[in-house]
Amino acid sequence: MPSLPIVNSESSDIEINLLLEAIYQKYGYDFRQYSEAHIRRRLTNRLMLSGLSSISEIQHNVLHDPVFASQLLQDLSITVTEMFRDPPFYKYIRENVIPILKTYSFIKIWHAGCSTGEEVYSMAILLKEEGLYERSTIYATDFNEFALDKAREGIYAAEIMKEYTSNYQQAGGKKSFSDYFIADYDMAIMDQSLKKRVVWANHNLVTDSVFAEMNMILCRNVLIYFNRDLQNRVQKLFFDSLTNGGILALGSKESLRFSTLEDHYQELDKKYRVFKKKY
Amino acid sequence: MAHKYKAIVMGCSAGGLSLMKELLPALPSDFTLPIIIVQHISANSDNIWVHLLNTMSRLHIKEINEKDLIQPGNVYVAPPNYHVLVENDETFSLSVDEKVNYARPSIDVLFESASHVYKDQLIGIVFTGSNHDGAAGLRKIKEGGGLTIVQEPSTAEYSSMPLAAIAATKTDHILPLEKIIPLLINLSNPIHP
Ligand SMILES: C[S@@+](CC[C@H](N)C(=O)[O-])C[C@H]1O[C@@H](n2cnc3c(N)ncnc32)[C@H](O)[C@@H]1O
């Protein structure tokens, strides 16, 4: 077993801060208020893979080698996702939030931090089955352009679709999941109609601002990477983007407790972390 | 009154649930060191077993929410499908990062980040399991000056995980569970100057 580079001294904390500052100044990506433990873990992995010996060396490479820099940005962004992740959550949305959305003539939904799109296709399927898709617009945003490209393509490994089929069924799916994609050898190509109402866009939650008024915002498993202050700031962005009575859905371990706006929401469900902006 | 140690991290996999049922109820209500546990568990499982353990024990046992503050007298359990990391300010972070050693939560991820924060004030324990998660993490704890304990493999329901941990690092104590319990109670007592 190769031994881990030692990234556990106070000086490495300083080096990490300097590196994040350098990335921000040079490329405009702001990781300075991300979870330190998460950043440290990702950088340690990169050190091991690259054969570099210190964070300062990473900093040197980031500043002088655009390919390395782009690689590192990928390292710092966790894009792991699933279709119908937490199936009972989608079941809850289907049974309890869809009836609220049905009262609107046009529905705008924002997936903030949509990664490679699985969550977006899940929502599109759900809206179709509930007869709301044609009057909906889904804004799907992420700051990771590679992830967005994959999302736009909508092509996934056929093998993983088996797992998603079970998620889909547990989520209360009404049809056969295979109706929503074409299997082509080891790939599954999502049905083109599922993209029709989707607007894909690059948006950075830390540095970009409100871009439309939404009836529902889903931001799941993104805020866990942000520290308290940053969460509070991003929650302000969501609050300003939601219509009165709009729905906010967070990841299964996330909450509004670090947001000064918590009192302006009604908690619709404790377990599934779904909130409604008060009128 | 002072403590040499500030926290205990534990990892278990196959056989871990019955082990926890024996270990946690045996700890007294004045057990002061916070305990952080990664038990490998399937992604969609609920947390009924955490509630069950809580009703059986004198300590407060809870599933971790992101940014919970680590406090004495509590036992924190990693939620299914999330890695757990410890921050410098002694709060938890969660991540949905790729699996490590086929596991999420992974013992190595918890141990490595806890070691960064607690250094020589950390106790790490590897219990029963049929893989090698925790071995690299325990070595990290040792390198940081922490205390390393492994369940005596012949007494573990599944021995591969303890064996892998012992092979990866110099272990301070290799003991059966019934001897680990009094050792922990002893280590948790404040040092009287
Ligand atoms: C773990 S994925 C979550 C995907 C999906 N929402 C889910 O729950 O399965 C986190 C996503 O957040 C994105 N992200 C992280 N920081 C961001 C930022 N500042 N602005 C926009 N997206 C961000 C990452 O690129 C990544 O795709």
Short mmCIF file of C-alpha atoms and ligand atoms in Angstrom, two decimals:
data_model
loop_
_atom_site.label_atom_id
_atom_site.label_comp_id
_atom_site.label_asym_id
_atom_site.label_seq_id
_atom_site.Cartn_x
_atom_site.Cartn_y
_atom_site.Cartn_z
CA MET A 1 0.00 0.00 0.00
CA PRO A 2 1.50 3.41 -0.90
CA SER A 3 1.57 5.66 2.12
CA LEU A 4 -0.72 8.68 2.13
CA PRO A 5 0.88 12.05 1.65
CA ILE A 6 0.78 13.82 4.98
CA VAL A 7 -1.95 16.40 4.71
CA ASN A 8 -2.73 16.67 8.37
CA SER A 9 -0.70 19.52 9.75
CA GLU A 10 -1.95 23.03 10.45
CA SER A 11 0.25 24.27 7.65
CA SER A 12 -1.75 22.18 5.20
CA ASP A 13 -4.89 24.03 6.34
CA ILE A 14 -3.12 27.26 5.45
CA GLU A 15 -2.02 25.87 2.11
CA ILE A 16 -5.58 24.82 1.34
CA ASN A 17 -6.88 28.32 2.09
CA LEU A 18 -4.24 29.81 -0.19
CA LEU A 19 -5.07 27.35 -2.95
CA LEU A 20 -8.80 28.15 -2.78
CA GLU A 21 -7.97 31.83 -2.89
CA ALA A 22 -5.78 31.24 -5.95
CA ILE A 23 -8.53 29.28 -7.73
CA TYR A 24 -10.99 32.06 -6.99
CA GLN A 25 -8.73 34.85 -8.19
CA LYS A 26 -7.63 33.07 -11.31
CA TYR A 27 -10.79 31.25 -12.40
CA GLY A 28 -13.66 32.85 -10.46
CA TYR A 29 -14.77 29.58 -8.87
CA ASP A 30 -15.35 30.23 -5.20
CA PHE A 31 -14.79 27.22 -2.93
CA ARG A 32 -13.66 29.31 0.01
CA GLN A 33 -16.80 28.58 2.03
CA TYR A 34 -17.12 24.90 1.18
CA SER A 35 -16.74 22.21 3.82
CA GLU A 36 -13.04 22.09 4.71
CA ALA A 37 -13.04 18.37 5.43
CA HIS A 38 -14.55 17.67 2.03
CA ILE A 39 -12.06 19.87 0.20
CA ARG A 40 -9.16 18.36 2.12
CA ARG A 41 -10.27 14.83 1.25
CA ARG A 42 -10.60 15.63 -2.43
CA LEU A 43 -7.20 17.35 -2.52
CA THR A 44 -5.58 14.42 -0.70
CA ASN A 45 -6.97 12.10 -3.37
CA ARG A 46 -5.62 14.33 -6.12
CA LEU A 47 -2.21 14.42 -4.43
CA MET A 48 -2.10 10.64 -4.36
CA LEU A 49 -3.14 10.29 -7.99
CA SER A 50 -0.86 13.01 -9.32
CA GLY A 51 2.30 12.11 -7.44
CA LEU A 52 2.67 15.71 -6.25
CA SER A 53 3.94 16.12 -2.73
CA SER A 54 2.14 19.13 -1.30
CA ILE A 55 -0.89 21.37 -1.66
CA SER A 56 1.46 24.20 -2.61
CA GLU A 57 2.56 22.16 -5.61
CA ILE A 58 -1.08 21.71 -6.55
CA GLN A 59 -1.42 25.47 -6.35
CA HIS A 60 1.53 25.98 -8.68
CA ASN A 61 0.05 23.57 -11.22
CA VAL A 62 -3.42 25.07 -10.97
CA LEU A 63 -2.06 28.50 -11.79
CA HIS A 64 0.10 27.40 -14.71
CA ASP A 65 -1.61 24.37 -16.23
CA PRO A 66 -5.21 24.88 -17.45
CA VAL A 67 -5.71 21.14 -17.99
CA PHE A 68 -4.71 20.41 -14.41
CA ALA A 69 -6.94 23.24 -13.21
CA SER A 70 -9.93 21.85 -15.03
CA GLN A 71 -9.22 18.43 -13.56
CA LEU A 72 -9.07 19.90 -10.08
CA LEU A 73 -12.39 21.69 -10.52
CA GLN A 74 -13.88 18.28 -11.33
CA ASP A 75 -12.29 16.87 -8.19
CA LEU A 76 -13.93 19.50 -6.04
CA SER A 77 -17.38 18.96 -7.50
CA ILE A 78 -19.12 15.76 -6.42
CA THR A 79 -21.49 14.75 -9.20
CA VAL A 80 -22.70 11.42 -7.83
CA THR A 81 -26.45 11.22 -8.44
CA GLU A 82 -29.28 8.82 -9.29
CA MET A 83 -32.67 8.67 -10.93
CA PHE A 84 -35.43 8.77 -8.33
CA ARG A 85 -32.83 8.98 -5.57
CA ASP A 86 -34.70 8.35 -2.29
CA PRO A 87 -37.78 6.85 -3.98
CA PRO A 88 -40.13 7.65 -1.05
CA PHE A 89 -39.25 11.32 -1.53
CA TYR A 90 -40.57 11.21 -5.11
CA LYS A 91 -43.64 9.36 -3.94
CA TYR A 92 -44.23 12.12 -1.44
CA ILE A 93 -43.84 14.76 -4.16
CA ARG A 94 -46.24 12.89 -6.40
CA GLU A 95 -48.90 12.59 -3.74
CA ASN A 96 -48.53 15.86 -1.89
CA VAL A 97 -46.80 18.48 -3.99
CA ILE A 98 -48.22 17.70 -7.44
CA PRO A 99 -51.74 18.64 -6.22
CA ILE A 100 -50.36 22.06 -5.24
CA LEU A 101 -48.62 22.52 -8.60
CA LYS A 102 -51.83 21.54 -10.40
CA THR A 103 -53.41 24.77 -9.24
CA TYR A 104 -51.01 26.82 -11.43
CA SER A 105 -51.51 27.42 -15.13
CA PHE A 106 -47.76 27.55 -15.77
CA ILE A 107 -45.25 25.77 -13.60
CA LYS A 108 -41.62 26.73 -13.26
CA ILE A 109 -39.30 24.29 -11.53
CA TRP A 110 -35.62 24.81 -10.77
CA HIS A 111 -33.20 21.97 -10.17
CA ALA A 112 -30.21 23.73 -8.62
CA GLY A 113 -27.08 21.55 -8.79
CA CYS A 114 -28.62 19.07 -11.24
CA SER A 115 -25.31 17.33 -11.92
CA THR A 116 -25.57 14.86 -14.82
CA GLY A 117 -29.34 15.23 -15.10
CA GLU A 118 -30.77 12.06 -13.56
CA GLU A 119 -32.86 14.05 -11.12
CA VAL A 120 -34.19 16.22 -13.93
CA TYR A 121 -35.33 13.28 -16.06
CA SER A 122 -36.97 11.79 -12.99
CA MET A 123 -38.96 14.97 -12.48
CA ALA A 124 -39.88 15.18 -16.17
CA ILE A 125 -41.25 11.63 -16.01
CA LEU A 126 -43.21 12.40 -12.89
CA LEU A 127 -44.73 15.56 -14.39
CA LYS A 128 -45.66 13.65 -17.55
CA GLU A 129 -47.44 10.96 -15.64
CA GLU A 130 -49.34 13.56 -13.65
CA GLY A 131 -50.35 15.46 -16.78
CA LEU A 132 -48.39 18.59 -15.89
CA TYR A 133 -45.40 18.32 -18.16
CA GLU A 134 -46.75 20.34 -21.10
CA ARG A 135 -47.36 23.38 -18.94
CA SER A 136 -44.08 23.15 -17.05
CA THR A 137 -40.64 24.57 -17.64
CA ILE A 138 -37.77 22.89 -15.83
CA TYR A 139 -34.65 24.97 -15.30
CA ALA A 140 -31.75 22.60 -14.72
CA THR A 141 -28.56 24.29 -13.59
CA ASP A 142 -25.11 23.35 -12.39
CA PHE A 143 -21.73 25.06 -12.38
CA ASN A 144 -20.01 21.98 -13.75
CA GLU A 145 -20.01 22.19 -17.54
CA PHE A 146 -18.94 18.55 -17.98
CA ALA A 147 -21.83 17.37 -15.87
CA LEU A 148 -24.24 19.64 -17.77
CA ASP A 149 -23.05 18.22 -21.10
CA LYS A 150 -23.82 14.71 -19.90
CA ALA A 151 -27.18 15.91 -18.64
CA ARG A 152 -28.04 17.45 -22.01
CA GLU A 153 -27.09 14.22 -23.78
CA GLY A 154 -29.26 12.12 -21.54
CA ILE A 155 -27.38 8.91 -22.20
CA TYR A 156 -26.72 6.59 -19.27
CA ALA A 157 -25.30 3.12 -18.76
CA ALA A 158 -27.94 0.49 -19.51
CA GLU A 159 -26.78 -1.53 -16.57
CA ILE A 160 -27.64 1.12 -14.01
CA MET A 161 -31.14 1.50 -15.47
CA LYS A 162 -32.04 -1.74 -13.71
CA GLU A 163 -31.43 -0.10 -10.36
CA TYR A 164 -33.36 2.95 -11.47
CA THR A 165 -36.27 0.77 -12.54
CA SER A 166 -36.65 -0.39 -8.99
CA ASN A 167 -36.35 3.21 -7.73
CA TYR A 168 -38.99 4.28 -10.25
CA GLN A 169 -41.42 1.63 -9.09
CA GLN A 170 -40.87 2.46 -5.42
CA ALA A 171 -41.43 6.12 -6.30
CA GLY A 172 -44.94 5.26 -7.44
CA GLY A 173 -44.23 5.10 -11.18
CA LYS A 174 -47.37 4.44 -13.20
CA LYS A 175 -45.96 2.93 -16.36
CA SER A 176 -43.10 0.73 -17.37
CA PHE A 177 -39.82 2.54 -16.80
CA SER A 178 -38.45 1.19 -20.09
CA ASP A 179 -41.01 3.37 -21.92
CA TYR A 180 -38.80 6.35 -21.12
CA PHE A 181 -35.60 5.34 -22.86
CA ILE A 182 -34.28 3.42 -25.83
CA ALA A 183 -31.77 0.74 -25.00
CA ASP A 184 -28.86 0.66 -27.42
CA TYR A 185 -26.26 -1.98 -26.60
CA ASP A 186 -24.90 -0.96 -23.21
CA MET A 187 -26.46 2.49 -23.32
CA ALA A 188 -29.85 3.88 -22.47
CA ILE A 189 -30.89 6.97 -24.41
CA MET A 190 -33.55 9.02 -22.65
CA ASP A 191 -36.69 9.78 -24.62
CA GLN A 192 -36.29 13.09 -26.46
CA SER A 193 -39.67 14.36 -25.27
CA LEU A 194 -38.30 14.43 -21.73
CA LYS A 195 -35.96 17.23 -22.77
CA LYS A 196 -38.55 19.36 -24.51
CA ARG A 197 -39.52 21.39 -21.46
CA VAL A 198 -36.02 21.53 -19.96
CA VAL A 199 -33.73 24.56 -20.08
CA TRP A 200 -30.16 23.59 -19.21
CA ALA A 201 -27.94 26.38 -17.97
CA ASN A 202 -24.66 27.02 -16.26
CA HIS A 203 -25.34 28.74 -12.96
CA ASN A 204 -23.09 29.05 -9.95
CA LEU A 205 -25.02 29.20 -6.69
CA VAL A 206 -22.19 31.04 -4.96
CA THR A 207 -21.52 33.78 -7.48
CA ASP A 208 -24.60 34.06 -9.75
CA SER A 209 -27.97 35.56 -8.87
CA VAL A 210 -31.71 35.09 -9.25
CA PHE A 211 -32.75 34.43 -12.86
CA ALA A 212 -36.48 33.65 -12.78
CA GLU A 213 -39.43 33.29 -10.46
CA MET A 214 -40.02 29.66 -9.51
CA ASN A 215 -42.95 27.63 -8.21
CA MET A 216 -40.67 24.91 -6.98
CA ILE A 217 -36.95 24.62 -6.26
CA LEU A 218 -35.14 21.33 -5.72
CA CYS A 219 -31.63 21.60 -4.37
CA ARG A 220 -30.62 18.23 -3.06
CA ASN A 221 -27.23 17.15 -1.77
CA VAL A 222 -25.54 20.38 -2.78
CA LEU A 223 -25.83 22.40 0.44
CA ILE A 224 -24.11 19.65 2.46
CA TYR A 225 -20.87 20.85 0.87
CA PHE A 226 -21.37 24.47 1.98
CA ASN A 227 -20.57 25.94 5.39
CA ARG A 228 -23.25 27.67 7.45
CA ASP A 229 -22.69 31.17 6.09
CA LEU A 230 -22.74 30.01 2.52
CA GLN A 231 -25.87 27.94 3.08
CA ASN A 232 -27.55 30.98 4.52
CA ARG A 233 -26.59 33.03 1.47
CA VAL A 234 -27.78 30.42 -1.00
CA GLN A 235 -31.03 30.03 0.94
CA LYS A 236 -31.57 33.76 0.48
CA LEU A 237 -31.17 33.22 -3.26
CA PHE A 238 -33.79 30.46 -3.21
CA PHE A 239 -36.15 32.53 -1.11
CA ASP A 240 -35.88 35.44 -3.53
CA SER A 241 -36.49 33.08 -6.47
CA LEU A 242 -39.61 31.40 -5.06
CA THR A 243 -43.13 32.71 -5.53
CA ASN A 244 -45.24 32.99 -2.40
CA GLY A 245 -46.53 29.51 -1.67
CA GLY A 246 -43.62 28.05 -3.68
CA ILE A 247 -42.07 24.73 -2.70
CA LEU A 248 -38.49 24.12 -1.60
CA ALA A 249 -37.19 20.54 -1.56
CA LEU A 250 -33.84 19.74 0.04
CA GLY A 251 -31.76 16.56 0.35
CA SER A 252 -32.74 13.98 2.94
CA LYS A 253 -30.11 15.21 5.42
CA GLU A 254 -30.36 18.94 4.73
CA SER A 255 -32.41 21.56 6.55
CA LEU A 256 -33.22 25.23 6.85
CA ARG A 257 -31.75 25.54 10.31
CA PHE A 258 -28.79 27.63 9.14
CA SER A 259 -31.00 30.03 7.25
CA THR A 260 -32.26 33.22 8.84
CA LEU A 261 -35.36 32.75 6.66
CA GLU A 262 -36.44 29.49 8.28
CA ASP A 263 -39.48 31.18 9.85
CA HIS A 264 -40.71 32.26 6.44
CA TYR A 265 -41.33 28.67 5.47
CA GLN A 266 -43.87 26.13 6.56
CA GLU A 267 -42.46 22.65 6.90
CA LEU A 268 -44.64 20.37 4.77
CA ASP A 269 -42.77 17.22 5.66
CA LYS A 270 -40.06 16.66 8.22
CA LYS A 271 -38.74 13.39 6.83
CA TYR A 272 -38.60 14.40 3.17
CA ARG A 273 -37.41 17.96 3.88
CA VAL A 274 -40.06 19.73 1.87
CA PHE A 275 -40.98 23.33 2.70
CA LYS A 276 -43.51 25.87 1.50
CA LYS A 277 -42.77 29.58 1.37
CA LYS A 278 -45.40 31.40 3.42
CA TYR A 279 -47.70 33.94 1.82
CA MET B 1 -9.92 17.55 35.46
CA ALA B 2 -8.76 16.84 31.97
CA HIS B 3 -9.17 14.24 29.31
CA LYS B 4 -6.44 12.73 27.29
CA TYR B 5 -8.96 11.82 24.60
CA LYS B 6 -11.71 13.83 22.94
CA ALA B 7 -13.57 11.34 20.79
CA ILE B 8 -13.94 7.70 19.78
CA VAL B 9 -14.54 6.57 16.21
CA MET B 10 -15.74 3.03 15.50
CA GLY B 11 -16.24 1.01 12.36
CA CYS B 12 -18.17 -2.19 11.88
CA SER B 13 -19.69 -4.05 9.00
CA ALA B 14 -21.17 -7.56 8.86
CA GLY B 15 -22.04 -8.59 12.40
CA GLY B 16 -21.96 -4.99 13.59
CA LEU B 17 -25.59 -4.61 14.59
CA SER B 18 -25.55 -7.37 17.19
CA LEU B 19 -22.19 -6.13 18.42
CA MET B 20 -23.59 -2.63 18.92
CA LYS B 21 -26.50 -4.08 20.89
CA GLU B 22 -23.99 -5.52 23.30
CA LEU B 23 -21.57 -2.61 23.42
CA LEU B 24 -23.74 0.50 23.66
CA PRO B 25 -26.10 -0.60 26.48
CA ALA B 26 -23.02 -1.52 28.52
CA LEU B 27 -21.74 2.06 28.63
CA PRO B 28 -22.67 4.12 31.70
CA SER B 29 -24.69 7.33 31.53
CA ASP B 30 -21.65 9.36 32.62
CA PHE B 31 -19.56 8.09 29.71
CA THR B 32 -18.12 11.38 28.56
CA LEU B 33 -16.42 10.74 25.22
CA PRO B 34 -18.53 11.25 22.12
CA ILE B 35 -18.69 8.11 20.00
CA ILE B 36 -18.98 8.23 16.21
CA ILE B 37 -19.96 5.03 14.44
CA VAL B 38 -19.88 3.92 10.84
CA GLN B 39 -21.88 0.74 10.40
CA HIS B 40 -22.12 -0.47 6.80
CA ILE B 41 -25.78 -0.57 5.94
CA SER B 42 -27.84 -0.70 2.75
CA ALA B 43 -28.61 2.62 1.09
CA ASN B 44 -32.37 2.51 1.49
CA SER B 45 -32.55 1.18 5.03
CA ASP B 46 -34.44 3.19 7.62
CA ASN B 47 -33.04 4.15 10.99
CA ILE B 48 -35.25 1.96 13.18
CA TRP B 49 -32.19 0.17 14.47
CA VAL B 50 -30.79 3.48 15.70
CA HIS B 51 -34.00 4.13 17.65
CA LEU B 52 -33.88 0.61 18.98
CA LEU B 53 -30.30 1.05 20.21
CA ASN B 54 -31.28 4.35 21.75
CA THR B 55 -34.06 2.79 23.82
CA MET B 56 -31.66 0.07 24.98
CA SER B 57 -28.91 2.46 26.08
CA ARG B 58 -28.28 5.11 28.68
CA LEU B 59 -26.42 7.29 26.21
CA HIS B 60 -28.17 9.38 23.60
CA ILE B 61 -27.85 7.60 20.26
CA LYS B 62 -28.75 9.46 17.10
CA GLU B 63 -28.33 9.44 13.36
CA ILE B 64 -26.09 12.27 12.15
CA ASN B 65 -27.50 15.34 10.47
CA GLU B 66 -25.13 17.53 8.55
CA LYS B 67 -23.33 20.10 10.73
CA ASP B 68 -24.40 18.55 14.03
CA LEU B 69 -21.99 19.60 16.77
CA ILE B 70 -20.04 16.74 18.33
CA GLN B 71 -20.80 16.73 22.05
CA PRO B 72 -19.93 14.50 25.01
CA GLY B 73 -22.48 11.93 26.09
CA ASN B 74 -23.70 11.27 22.57
CA VAL B 75 -23.34 8.41 20.18
CA TYR B 76 -23.51 9.46 16.54
CA VAL B 77 -24.36 7.01 13.80
CA ALA B 78 -23.62 7.61 10.11
CA PRO B 79 -26.76 7.81 7.96
CA PRO B 80 -27.20 5.30 5.12
CA ASN B 81 -25.76 6.38 1.75
CA TYR B 82 -23.66 9.29 3.11
CA HIS B 83 -20.01 9.50 4.04
CA VAL B 84 -19.34 11.26 7.35
CA LEU B 85 -16.48 13.70 7.81
CA VAL B 86 -15.37 15.69 10.86
CA GLU B 87 -14.68 19.41 10.48
CA ASN B 88 -12.07 21.43 12.37
CA ASP B 89 -14.86 23.08 14.37
CA GLU B 90 -15.96 19.61 15.58
CA THR B 91 -19.10 19.47 13.50
CA PHE B 92 -20.06 16.81 10.98
CA SER B 93 -20.15 17.10 7.22
CA LEU B 94 -21.91 14.59 5.00
CA SER B 95 -20.98 13.69 1.45
CA VAL B 96 -22.45 11.56 -1.33
CA ASP B 97 -19.00 11.10 -2.85
CA GLU B 98 -18.22 7.80 -4.64
CA LYS B 99 -18.17 4.71 -2.48
CA VAL B 100 -14.89 3.86 -0.78
CA ASN B 101 -14.10 0.16 -0.34
CA TYR B 102 -17.54 -0.46 -1.89
CA ALA B 103 -19.09 1.33 1.05
CA ARG B 104 -20.93 4.56 1.72
CA PRO B 105 -20.65 5.40 4.58
CA SER B 106 -17.02 4.31 4.64
CA ILE B 107 -15.04 3.79 7.82
CA ASP B 108 -11.82 5.05 6.21
CA VAL B 109 -13.45 8.36 5.28
CA LEU B 110 -14.59 8.97 8.86
CA PHE B 111 -11.32 7.83 10.45
CA GLU B 112 -9.10 9.91 8.16
CA SER B 113 -11.00 13.14 8.67
CA ALA B 114 -11.44 12.59 12.43
CA SER B 115 -7.71 11.98 12.73
CA HIS B 116 -6.95 15.28 11.05
CA VAL B 117 -9.04 17.09 13.66
CA TYR B 118 -8.38 15.13 16.88
CA LYS B 119 -4.85 13.84 16.18
CA ASP B 120 -3.48 12.18 19.34
CA GLN B 121 -6.74 12.78 21.18
CA LEU B 122 -8.62 10.22 19.09
CA ILE B 123 -9.41 6.58 19.78
CA GLY B 124 -10.15 4.42 16.75
CA ILE B 125 -11.69 0.93 16.88
CA VAL B 126 -12.24 -1.60 14.11
CA PHE B 127 -14.80 -4.32 14.81
CA THR B 128 -16.31 -7.27 12.94
CA GLY B 129 -16.70 -7.14 9.16
CA SER B 130 -16.00 -9.07 6.00
CA ASN B 131 -13.99 -6.54 3.99
CA HIS B 132 -11.02 -4.25 4.68
CA ASP B 133 -12.64 -0.86 5.24
CA GLY B 134 -11.14 0.90 8.26
CA ALA B 135 -7.62 -0.45 7.80
CA ALA B 136 -6.21 2.62 6.04
CA GLY B 137 -8.13 4.88 8.42
CA LEU B 138 -6.80 3.17 11.50
CA ARG B 139 -3.28 3.55 10.18
CA LYS B 140 -3.94 7.25 9.74
CA ILE B 141 -5.10 7.47 13.36
CA LYS B 142 -1.92 5.74 14.50
CA GLU B 143 0.23 8.08 12.41
CA GLY B 144 -1.56 11.01 14.03
CA GLY B 145 -0.66 9.69 17.49
CA GLY B 146 -4.11 8.36 18.36
CA LEU B 147 -4.95 5.14 20.17
CA THR B 148 -5.81 2.14 17.99
CA ILE B 149 -7.94 -0.79 19.08
CA VAL B 150 -9.06 -3.82 17.07
CA GLN B 151 -11.51 -6.53 18.05
CA GLU B 152 -9.59 -9.78 18.54
CA PRO B 153 -10.25 -11.45 15.13
CA SER B 154 -10.97 -14.91 16.53
CA THR B 155 -13.74 -13.41 18.70
CA ALA B 156 -15.26 -11.31 15.91
CA GLU B 157 -18.28 -12.66 14.05
CA TYR B 158 -16.46 -11.81 10.80
CA SER B 159 -12.70 -11.58 11.07
CA SER B 160 -11.49 -10.07 7.77
CA MET B 161 -11.94 -6.47 8.77
CA PRO B 162 -10.08 -6.81 12.10
CA LEU B 163 -7.36 -8.83 10.35
CA ALA B 164 -6.92 -6.21 7.63
CA ALA B 165 -6.68 -3.46 10.26
CA ILE B 166 -4.07 -5.36 12.24
CA ALA B 167 -2.06 -5.98 9.07
CA ALA B 168 -2.16 -2.32 8.08
CA THR B 169 -0.86 -0.73 11.24
CA LYS B 170 0.61 -1.22 14.67
CA THR B 171 -2.40 -1.76 16.88
CA ASP B 172 -2.26 -0.70 20.52
CA HIS B 173 -4.88 -3.16 21.78
CA ILE B 174 -6.24 -6.34 20.22
CA LEU B 175 -9.05 -7.46 22.51
CA PRO B 176 -12.38 -9.25 22.62
CA LEU B 177 -15.44 -7.03 23.04
CA GLU B 178 -15.88 -7.83 26.74
CA LYS B 179 -12.42 -6.38 27.40
CA ILE B 180 -12.86 -3.41 25.08
CA ILE B 181 -15.87 -2.22 27.09
CA PRO B 182 -14.03 -1.74 30.45
CA LEU B 183 -11.05 -0.26 28.59
CA LEU B 184 -13.27 2.39 27.01
CA ILE B 185 -14.96 3.17 30.32
CA ASN B 186 -11.54 3.57 31.87
CA LEU B 187 -10.28 5.81 29.05
CA SER B 188 -13.39 7.95 29.28
CA ASN B 189 -12.77 8.79 32.93
CA PRO B 190 -11.28 12.23 33.39
CA ILE B 191 -7.63 12.31 34.46
CA HIS B 192 -7.34 13.73 37.98
CA PRO B 193 -4.27 15.92 38.23
C1 LIG C 1 -23.92 15.45 -5.28
S1 LIG C 1 -24.50 16.35 -6.68
C2 LIG C 1 -26.23 16.35 -6.38
C3 LIG C 1 -27.03 15.96 -7.61
C4 LIG C 1 -28.52 15.84 -7.40
N1 LIG C 1 -29.11 17.10 -6.99
C5 LIG C 1 -28.85 14.75 -6.42
O1 LIG C 1 -29.25 15.01 -5.28
O2 LIG C 1 -28.71 13.58 -6.79
C6 LIG C 1 -23.96 17.99 -6.30
C7 LIG C 1 -23.97 18.90 -7.49
O3 LIG C 1 -23.86 20.24 -7.05
C8 LIG C 1 -23.06 20.95 -7.97
N2 LIG C 1 -22.54 22.16 -7.33
C9 LIG C 1 -21.63 22.24 -6.33
N3 LIG C 1 -21.36 23.54 -6.06
C10 LIG C 1 -22.13 24.27 -6.88
C11 LIG C 1 -22.29 25.67 -7.10
N4 LIG C 1 -21.60 26.57 -6.40
N5 LIG C 1 -23.18 26.08 -8.05
C12 LIG C 1 -23.88 25.18 -8.76
N6 LIG C 1 -23.75 23.86 -8.62
C13 LIG C 1 -22.90 23.40 -7.70
C14 LIG C 1 -22.00 19.95 -8.36
O4 LIG C 1 -21.39 20.29 -9.58
C15 LIG C 1 -22.79 18.66 -8.44
O5 LIG C 1 -23.25 18.41 -9.73
#
